Coordinates of C-alpha atoms and ligand atoms in Angstrom, one line a residue:
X1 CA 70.5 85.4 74.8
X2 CA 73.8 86.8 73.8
X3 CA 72.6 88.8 71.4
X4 CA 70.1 90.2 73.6
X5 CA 72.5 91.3 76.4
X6 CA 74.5 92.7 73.2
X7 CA 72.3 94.9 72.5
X8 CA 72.0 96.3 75.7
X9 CA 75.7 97.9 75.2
X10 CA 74.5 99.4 71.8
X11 CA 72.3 101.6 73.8
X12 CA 75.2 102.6 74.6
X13 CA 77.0 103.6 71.9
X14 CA 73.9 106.0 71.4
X15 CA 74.6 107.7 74.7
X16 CA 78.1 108.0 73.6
X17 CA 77.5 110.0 70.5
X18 CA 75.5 111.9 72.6
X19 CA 77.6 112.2 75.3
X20 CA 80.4 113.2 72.9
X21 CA 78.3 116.0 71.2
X22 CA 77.2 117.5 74.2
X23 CA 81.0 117.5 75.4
X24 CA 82.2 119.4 72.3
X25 CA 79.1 122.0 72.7
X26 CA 80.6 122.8 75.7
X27 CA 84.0 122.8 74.9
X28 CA 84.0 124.5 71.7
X29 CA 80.3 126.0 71.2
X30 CA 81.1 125.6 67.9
X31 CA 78.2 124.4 66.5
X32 CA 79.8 124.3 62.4
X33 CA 82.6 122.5 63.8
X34 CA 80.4 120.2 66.1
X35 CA 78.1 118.7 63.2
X36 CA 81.3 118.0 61.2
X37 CA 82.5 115.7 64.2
X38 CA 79.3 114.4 64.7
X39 CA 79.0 113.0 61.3
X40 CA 82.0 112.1 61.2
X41 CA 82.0 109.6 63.7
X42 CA 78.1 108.7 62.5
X43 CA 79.9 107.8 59.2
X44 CA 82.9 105.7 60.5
X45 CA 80.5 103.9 62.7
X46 CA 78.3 102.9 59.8
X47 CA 81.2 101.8 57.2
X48 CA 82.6 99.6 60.3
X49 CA 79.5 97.9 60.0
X50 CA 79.3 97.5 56.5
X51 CA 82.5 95.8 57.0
X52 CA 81.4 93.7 59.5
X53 CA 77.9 92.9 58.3
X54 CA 80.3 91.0 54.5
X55 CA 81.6 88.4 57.3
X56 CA 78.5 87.5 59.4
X57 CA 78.5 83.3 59.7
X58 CA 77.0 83.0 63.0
X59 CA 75.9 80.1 65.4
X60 CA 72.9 79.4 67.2
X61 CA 74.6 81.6 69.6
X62 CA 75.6 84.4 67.6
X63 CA 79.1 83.6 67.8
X64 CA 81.0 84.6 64.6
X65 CA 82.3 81.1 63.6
X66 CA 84.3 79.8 60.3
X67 CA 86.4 82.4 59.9
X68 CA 90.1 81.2 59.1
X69 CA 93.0 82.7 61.1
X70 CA 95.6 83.7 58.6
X71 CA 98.2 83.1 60.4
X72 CA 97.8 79.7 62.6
X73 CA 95.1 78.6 59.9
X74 CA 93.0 77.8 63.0
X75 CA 89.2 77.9 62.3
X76 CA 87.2 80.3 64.7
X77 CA 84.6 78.9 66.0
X78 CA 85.6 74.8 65.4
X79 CA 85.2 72.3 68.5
X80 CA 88.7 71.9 70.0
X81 CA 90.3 69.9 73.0
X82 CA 91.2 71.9 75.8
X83 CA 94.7 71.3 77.8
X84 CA 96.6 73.0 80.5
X85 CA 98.8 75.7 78.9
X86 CA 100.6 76.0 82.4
X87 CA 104.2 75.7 81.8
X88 CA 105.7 74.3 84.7
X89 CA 109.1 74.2 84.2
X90 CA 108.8 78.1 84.1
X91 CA 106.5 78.4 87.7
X92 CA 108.6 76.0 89.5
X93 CA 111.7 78.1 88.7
X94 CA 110.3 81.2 90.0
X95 CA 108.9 79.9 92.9
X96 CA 112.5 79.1 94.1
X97 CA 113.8 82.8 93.8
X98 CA 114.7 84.9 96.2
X99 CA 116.2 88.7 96.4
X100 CA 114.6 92.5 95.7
X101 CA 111.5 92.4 94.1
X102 CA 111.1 89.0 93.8
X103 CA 107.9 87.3 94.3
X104 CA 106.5 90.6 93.7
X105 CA 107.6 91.8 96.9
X106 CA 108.1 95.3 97.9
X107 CA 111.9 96.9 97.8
X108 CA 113.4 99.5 99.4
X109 CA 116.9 101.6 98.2
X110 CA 120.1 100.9 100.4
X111 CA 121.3 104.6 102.0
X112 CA 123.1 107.0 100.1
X113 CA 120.8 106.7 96.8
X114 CA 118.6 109.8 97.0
X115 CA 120.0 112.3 94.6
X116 CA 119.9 109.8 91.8
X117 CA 116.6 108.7 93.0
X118 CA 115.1 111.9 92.7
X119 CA 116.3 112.9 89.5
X120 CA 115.1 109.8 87.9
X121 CA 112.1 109.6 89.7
X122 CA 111.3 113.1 88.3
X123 CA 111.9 112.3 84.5
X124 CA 109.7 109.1 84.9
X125 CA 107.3 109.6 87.2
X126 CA 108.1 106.5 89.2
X127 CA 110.9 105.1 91.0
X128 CA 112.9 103.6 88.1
X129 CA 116.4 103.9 90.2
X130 CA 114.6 100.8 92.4
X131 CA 113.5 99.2 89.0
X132 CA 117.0 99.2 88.3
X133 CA 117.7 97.1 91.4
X134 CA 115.8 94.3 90.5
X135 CA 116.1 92.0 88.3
X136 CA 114.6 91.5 84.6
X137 CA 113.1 88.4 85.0
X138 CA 112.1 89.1 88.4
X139 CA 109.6 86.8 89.6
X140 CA 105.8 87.4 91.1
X141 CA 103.8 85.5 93.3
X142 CA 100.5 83.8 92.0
X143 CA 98.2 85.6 92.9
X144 CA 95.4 84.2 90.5
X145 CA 91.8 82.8 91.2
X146 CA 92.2 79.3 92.6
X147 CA 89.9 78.0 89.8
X148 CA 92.2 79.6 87.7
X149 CA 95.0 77.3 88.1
X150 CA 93.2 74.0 86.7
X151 CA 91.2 76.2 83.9
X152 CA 91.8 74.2 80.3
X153 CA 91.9 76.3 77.1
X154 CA 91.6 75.2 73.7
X155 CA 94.7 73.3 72.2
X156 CA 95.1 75.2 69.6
X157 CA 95.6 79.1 69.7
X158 CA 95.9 82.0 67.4
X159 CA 99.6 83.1 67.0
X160 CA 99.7 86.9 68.6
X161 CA 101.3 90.3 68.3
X162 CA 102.3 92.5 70.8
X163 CA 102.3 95.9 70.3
X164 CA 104.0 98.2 72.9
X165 CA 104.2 101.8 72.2
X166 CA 106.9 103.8 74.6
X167 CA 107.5 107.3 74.4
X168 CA 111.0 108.5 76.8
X169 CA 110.3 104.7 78.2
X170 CA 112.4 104.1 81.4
X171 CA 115.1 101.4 80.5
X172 CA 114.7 98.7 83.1
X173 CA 110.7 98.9 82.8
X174 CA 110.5 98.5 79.2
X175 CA 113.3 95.7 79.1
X176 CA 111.1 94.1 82.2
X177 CA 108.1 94.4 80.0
X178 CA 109.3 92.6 76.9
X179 CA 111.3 89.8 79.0
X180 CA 108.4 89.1 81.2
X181 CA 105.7 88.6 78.3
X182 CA 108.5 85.7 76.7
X183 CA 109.3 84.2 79.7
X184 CA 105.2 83.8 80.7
X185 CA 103.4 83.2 76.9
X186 CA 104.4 79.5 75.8
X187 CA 106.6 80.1 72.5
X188 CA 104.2 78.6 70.0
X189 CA 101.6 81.5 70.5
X190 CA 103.9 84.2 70.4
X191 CA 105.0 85.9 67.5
X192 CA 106.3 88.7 68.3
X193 CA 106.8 92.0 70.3
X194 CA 106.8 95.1 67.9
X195 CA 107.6 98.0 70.3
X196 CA 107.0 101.8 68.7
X197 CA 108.9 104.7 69.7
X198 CA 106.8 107.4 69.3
X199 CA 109.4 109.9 68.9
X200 CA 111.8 109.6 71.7
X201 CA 115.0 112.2 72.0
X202 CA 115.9 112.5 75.7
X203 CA 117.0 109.1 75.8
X204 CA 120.1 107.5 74.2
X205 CA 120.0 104.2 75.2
X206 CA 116.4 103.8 73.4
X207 CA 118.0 104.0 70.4
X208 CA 120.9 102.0 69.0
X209 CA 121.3 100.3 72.6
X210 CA 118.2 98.8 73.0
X211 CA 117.7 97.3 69.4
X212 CA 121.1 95.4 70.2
X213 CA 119.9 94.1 73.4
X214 CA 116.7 92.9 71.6
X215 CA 118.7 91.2 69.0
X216 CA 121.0 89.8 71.7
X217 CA 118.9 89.1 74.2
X218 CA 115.0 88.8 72.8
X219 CA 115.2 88.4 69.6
X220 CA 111.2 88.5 68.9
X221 CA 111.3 91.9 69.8
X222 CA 111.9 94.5 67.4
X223 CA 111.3 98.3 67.3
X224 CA 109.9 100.5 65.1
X225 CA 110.8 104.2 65.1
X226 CA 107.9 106.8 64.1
X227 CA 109.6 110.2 63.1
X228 CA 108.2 112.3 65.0
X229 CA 105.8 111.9 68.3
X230 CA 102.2 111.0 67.1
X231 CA 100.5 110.3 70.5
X232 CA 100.0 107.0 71.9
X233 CA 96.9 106.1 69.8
X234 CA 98.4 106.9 66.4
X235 CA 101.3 105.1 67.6
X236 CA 99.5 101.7 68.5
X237 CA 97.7 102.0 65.1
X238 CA 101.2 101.9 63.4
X239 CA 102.6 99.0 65.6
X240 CA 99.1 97.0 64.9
X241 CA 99.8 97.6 60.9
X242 CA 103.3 95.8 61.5
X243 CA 101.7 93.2 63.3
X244 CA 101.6 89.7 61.8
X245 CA 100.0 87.5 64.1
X246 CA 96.3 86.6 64.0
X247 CA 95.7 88.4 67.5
X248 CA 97.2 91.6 68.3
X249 CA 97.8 92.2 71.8
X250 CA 98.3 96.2 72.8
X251 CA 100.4 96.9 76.3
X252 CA 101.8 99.4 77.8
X253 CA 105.7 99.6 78.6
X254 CA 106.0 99.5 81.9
X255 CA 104.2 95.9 82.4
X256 CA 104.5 92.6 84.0
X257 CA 102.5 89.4 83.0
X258 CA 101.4 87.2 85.1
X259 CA 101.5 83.2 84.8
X260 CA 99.5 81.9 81.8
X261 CA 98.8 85.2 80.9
X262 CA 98.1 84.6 77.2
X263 CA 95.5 81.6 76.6
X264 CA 92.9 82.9 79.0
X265 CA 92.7 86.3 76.6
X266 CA 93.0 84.0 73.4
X267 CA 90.4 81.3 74.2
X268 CA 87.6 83.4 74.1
X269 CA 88.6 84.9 70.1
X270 CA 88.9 81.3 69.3
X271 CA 85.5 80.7 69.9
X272 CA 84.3 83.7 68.1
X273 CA 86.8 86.0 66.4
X274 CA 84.9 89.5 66.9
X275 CA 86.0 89.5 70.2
X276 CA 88.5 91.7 72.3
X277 CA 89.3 90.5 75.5
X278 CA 90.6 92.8 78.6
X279 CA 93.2 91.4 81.6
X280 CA 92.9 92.1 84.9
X281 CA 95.1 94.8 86.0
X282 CA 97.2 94.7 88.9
X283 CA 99.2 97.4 90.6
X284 CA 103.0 97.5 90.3
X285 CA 103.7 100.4 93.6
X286 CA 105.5 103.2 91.7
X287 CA 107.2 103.7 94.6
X288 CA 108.1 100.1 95.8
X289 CA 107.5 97.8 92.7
X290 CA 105.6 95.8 95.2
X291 CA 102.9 94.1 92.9
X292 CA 99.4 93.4 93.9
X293 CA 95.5 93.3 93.1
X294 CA 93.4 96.9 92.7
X295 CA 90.0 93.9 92.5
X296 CA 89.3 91.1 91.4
X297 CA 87.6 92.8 88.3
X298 CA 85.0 95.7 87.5
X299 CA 83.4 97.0 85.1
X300 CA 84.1 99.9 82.6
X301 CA 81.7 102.8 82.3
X302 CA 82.2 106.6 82.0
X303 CA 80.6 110.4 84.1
X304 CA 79.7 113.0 81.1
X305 CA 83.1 114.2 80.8
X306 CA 83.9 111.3 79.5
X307 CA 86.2 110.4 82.6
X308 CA 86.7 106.4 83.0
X309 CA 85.2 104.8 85.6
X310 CA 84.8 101.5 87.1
X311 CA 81.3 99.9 88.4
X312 CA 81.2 97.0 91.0
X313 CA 80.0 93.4 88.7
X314 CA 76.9 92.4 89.3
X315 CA 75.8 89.4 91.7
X316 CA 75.6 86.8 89.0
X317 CA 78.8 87.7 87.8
X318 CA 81.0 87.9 91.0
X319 CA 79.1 84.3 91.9
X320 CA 80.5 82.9 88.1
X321 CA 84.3 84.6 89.1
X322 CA 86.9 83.4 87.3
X323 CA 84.9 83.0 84.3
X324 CA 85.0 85.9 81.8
X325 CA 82.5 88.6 82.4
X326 CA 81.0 91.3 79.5
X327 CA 82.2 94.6 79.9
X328 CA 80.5 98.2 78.4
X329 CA 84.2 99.9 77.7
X330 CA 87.3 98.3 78.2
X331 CA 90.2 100.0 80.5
X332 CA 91.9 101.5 76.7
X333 CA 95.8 100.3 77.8
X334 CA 96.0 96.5 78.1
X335 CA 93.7 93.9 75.9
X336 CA 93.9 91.4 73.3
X337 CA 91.9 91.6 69.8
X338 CA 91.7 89.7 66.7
X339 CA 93.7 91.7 64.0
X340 CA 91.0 90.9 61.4
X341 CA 88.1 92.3 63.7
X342 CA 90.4 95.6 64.8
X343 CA 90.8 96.2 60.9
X344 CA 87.2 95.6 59.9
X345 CA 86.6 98.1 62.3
X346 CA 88.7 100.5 60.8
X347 CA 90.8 100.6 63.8
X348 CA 91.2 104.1 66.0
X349 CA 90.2 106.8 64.7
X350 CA 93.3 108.3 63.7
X351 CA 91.7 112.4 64.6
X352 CA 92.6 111.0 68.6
X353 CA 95.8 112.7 69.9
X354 CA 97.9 111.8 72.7
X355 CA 96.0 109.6 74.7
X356 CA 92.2 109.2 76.2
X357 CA 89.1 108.9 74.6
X358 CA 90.5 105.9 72.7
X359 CA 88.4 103.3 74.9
X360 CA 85.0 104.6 73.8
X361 CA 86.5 104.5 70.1
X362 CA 87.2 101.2 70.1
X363 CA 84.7 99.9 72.6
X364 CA 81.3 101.2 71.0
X365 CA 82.5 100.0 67.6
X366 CA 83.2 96.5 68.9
X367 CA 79.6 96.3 70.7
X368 CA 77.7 97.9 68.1
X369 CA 79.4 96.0 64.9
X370 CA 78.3 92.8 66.2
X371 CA 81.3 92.0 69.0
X372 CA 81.9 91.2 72.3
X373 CA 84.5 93.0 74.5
X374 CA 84.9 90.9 77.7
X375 CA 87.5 90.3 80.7
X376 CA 89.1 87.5 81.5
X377 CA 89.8 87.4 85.5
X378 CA 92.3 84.4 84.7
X379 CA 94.4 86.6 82.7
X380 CA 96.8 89.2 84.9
X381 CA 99.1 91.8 84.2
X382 CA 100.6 94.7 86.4
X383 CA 101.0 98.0 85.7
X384 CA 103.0 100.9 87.2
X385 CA 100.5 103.5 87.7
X386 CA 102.6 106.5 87.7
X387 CA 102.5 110.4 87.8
X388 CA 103.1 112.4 85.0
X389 CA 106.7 112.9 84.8
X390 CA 108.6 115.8 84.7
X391 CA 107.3 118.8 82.1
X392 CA 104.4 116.9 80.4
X393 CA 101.0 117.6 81.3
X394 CA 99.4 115.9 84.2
X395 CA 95.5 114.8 83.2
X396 CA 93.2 113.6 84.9
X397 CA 91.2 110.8 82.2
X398 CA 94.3 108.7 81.5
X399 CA 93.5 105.1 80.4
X400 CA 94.1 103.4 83.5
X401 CA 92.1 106.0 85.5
X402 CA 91.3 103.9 88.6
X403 CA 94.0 106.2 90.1
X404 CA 94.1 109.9 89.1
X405 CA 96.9 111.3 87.1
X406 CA 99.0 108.6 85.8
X407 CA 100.3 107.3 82.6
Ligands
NAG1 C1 108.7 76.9 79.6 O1 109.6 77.6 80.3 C2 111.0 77.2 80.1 C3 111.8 78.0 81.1 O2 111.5 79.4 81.1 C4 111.3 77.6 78.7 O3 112.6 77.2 78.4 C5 110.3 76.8 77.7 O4 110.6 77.2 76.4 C6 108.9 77.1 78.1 N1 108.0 76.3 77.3 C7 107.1 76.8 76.4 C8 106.3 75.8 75.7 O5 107.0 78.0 76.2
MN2 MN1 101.2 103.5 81.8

């Protein structure tokens, strides 16, 4: 059965080729240049495969099973108790806070702040003068599935990575970011936070600053410097080579995690270690920091100019919420996958520039080399959806397109 409904998302990778030939036709009309991309991608598809095809245990379900994660020496695949990963200590502290932001609630500046708002709304995009207002480890309401707060995962979970790449990254967001996926992981599981710069100048206090804060204040964060600015794919590529973990998580740096964030994206690559596994994402208001749902999940699909877009889940799946559903192409920004599978399949193609275009990269190599991509309703994390800031381009296509022109 699972491979069956598998195969249904190979189809797709078909239409993608397609779909991405019939793009550069029109773009370019180029036709020398437009074979050379075509079998290009034909032949980086096929030696994922052959990559993927050495490693192929399998159960009677088709899950990928006995493989060893290097890291945690955890066997994929091997029966294992489930427990509540649910650290109280950490929920009942937050519950009792009160002041801006907290409980995810909106804010609003005191009189008198304009100017500075607007200059720093301009360079980011957002309101980071009200970031600045509220507190790192500000806290947020549950906003979960009910089911989700008695879900059991397995006991024992692959270590993770996460990779963060930030280009002129507001300071309060990206320091939010790192302290809210500590404070909400439980400490065994994570490794570490590897954050790139991918070439930032404007800014000094990304640079000697923020690595002592890190070392002061978080010290599993580090941050690695790429000399000049590569483009957001490139630059998640070189974080995910750093990363040591068995399970490399990719966010984006201006993020908050919800409660028990982690073992609801781990569980499922546990069980079968060619997975990658996709959070909802909520909305953190550029404007307010107010944080709430956009759904309660959807899937990803794509119009012929290769724009993201999101389709409603079918009956059976909305009637089986919280449990994970399968999704064609993942959002690109925010999901977890097992750093063995990413490498087998040779990763992004590194030809990708900037950002876009990345989801259908990674997504049709995962469904057609024998993977699953899914989401995992139980697993939440908030993102500032923003508008292109001051003097770079603003794009429709971005990777969290449910709202146009944002980054
Ligand atoms: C649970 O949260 C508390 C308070 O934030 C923290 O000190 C502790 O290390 C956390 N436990 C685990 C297992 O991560
Ligand atoms: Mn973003």
């Amino acid at each position: 059965m699972k491979l069956l409904r598998r195969g249904v998302y190979k189809n797709l990778y078909i239409i993608f080729l397609v779909g991405l030939f019939l793009y550069y036709l029109h773009k370019t009309r180029d036709t020398e240049h437009l074979s050379t991309v075509h079998e290009r991608l034909v032949e980086k598809a096929k030696s994922a495969l052959d990559r993927v095809l050495e490693n192929n245990a399998r159960d009677g379900e088709g899950k990928s099973v006995g493989i060893i994660f290097e890291d945690s020496g955890i066997v994929s695949g091997e029966p294992q108790a489930q427990i509540d990963w649910h650290n109280y200590t950490q929920e009942t502290a937050e519950r009792l806070r009160q002041g801006p932001g907290e409980q995810g609630k909106p804010y609003v500046l005191p009189e008198g702040t304009e100017k500075r708002r607007q200059e720093l709304y301009e360079t980011n995009g957002f309101n980071a003068l009200l970031s600045d207002y509220l507190a790192l480890d500000r806290s947020l309401t549950d906003i979960r599935h009910d089911k989700c707060k008695t879900r059991h995962y397995a006991a024992r979970l692959p270590t993770v990575s996460v990779v963060i790449p930030f280009f002129e990254e507001h300071w309060t967001t990206l320091l939010r970011t790192v302290v809210s996926i500590v404070n909400r992981s439980p400490s065994n599981v994570l490794k570490e936070i590897i954050l790139v710069d991918d070439g930032s100048t404007m800014k000094e206090f990304l640079r000697a600053p923020l690595v002592d804060w890190l070392k002061e204040h978080q010290p599993k964060a580090k941050v690695i410097r790429l000399p000049t600015r590569v483009g957001l794919i490139v630059a998640r590529q070189e974080g995910a080579r750093e990363a040591k973990g068995d399970v490399i998580v990719v966010l984006d740096s201006h993020c908050e995690v919800m409660t028990n964030w982690l073992p609801p994206l781990l569980d499922p690559i546990v069980q079968d270690y060619r997975t990658a596994v996709c959070p909802l994402i909520d909305v953190i208001n550029m404007d307010t920091f107010a944080y709430y749902p956009q759904d309660n999940g959807a899937r990803g699909a794509f119009d012929w100019r290769l724009f993201y877009k999101r389709l409603p889940l079918r009956q059976h799946e909305v009637d089986r919420l919280p449990e994970p559903f399968p999704n064609p192409v993942m959002n690109g920004g925010l999901f977890a996958i097992s750093r063995k599978f990413f490498w087998e399949l040779g990763g992004y193609d590194p030809g990708l520039a900037i950002w876009g275009g990345e989801q259908y990269d990674l997504s049709f190599k995962i469904w057609q080399c024998g993977g699953r991509l899914l989401d995992a309703p139980c697993s939440r994390v908030g993102h500032v959806f923003r508008h292109a800031p001051k003097g770079r381009p603003s794009v429709q296509g971005d990777f969290l397109s449910t709202v146009s022109s944002n980054s």
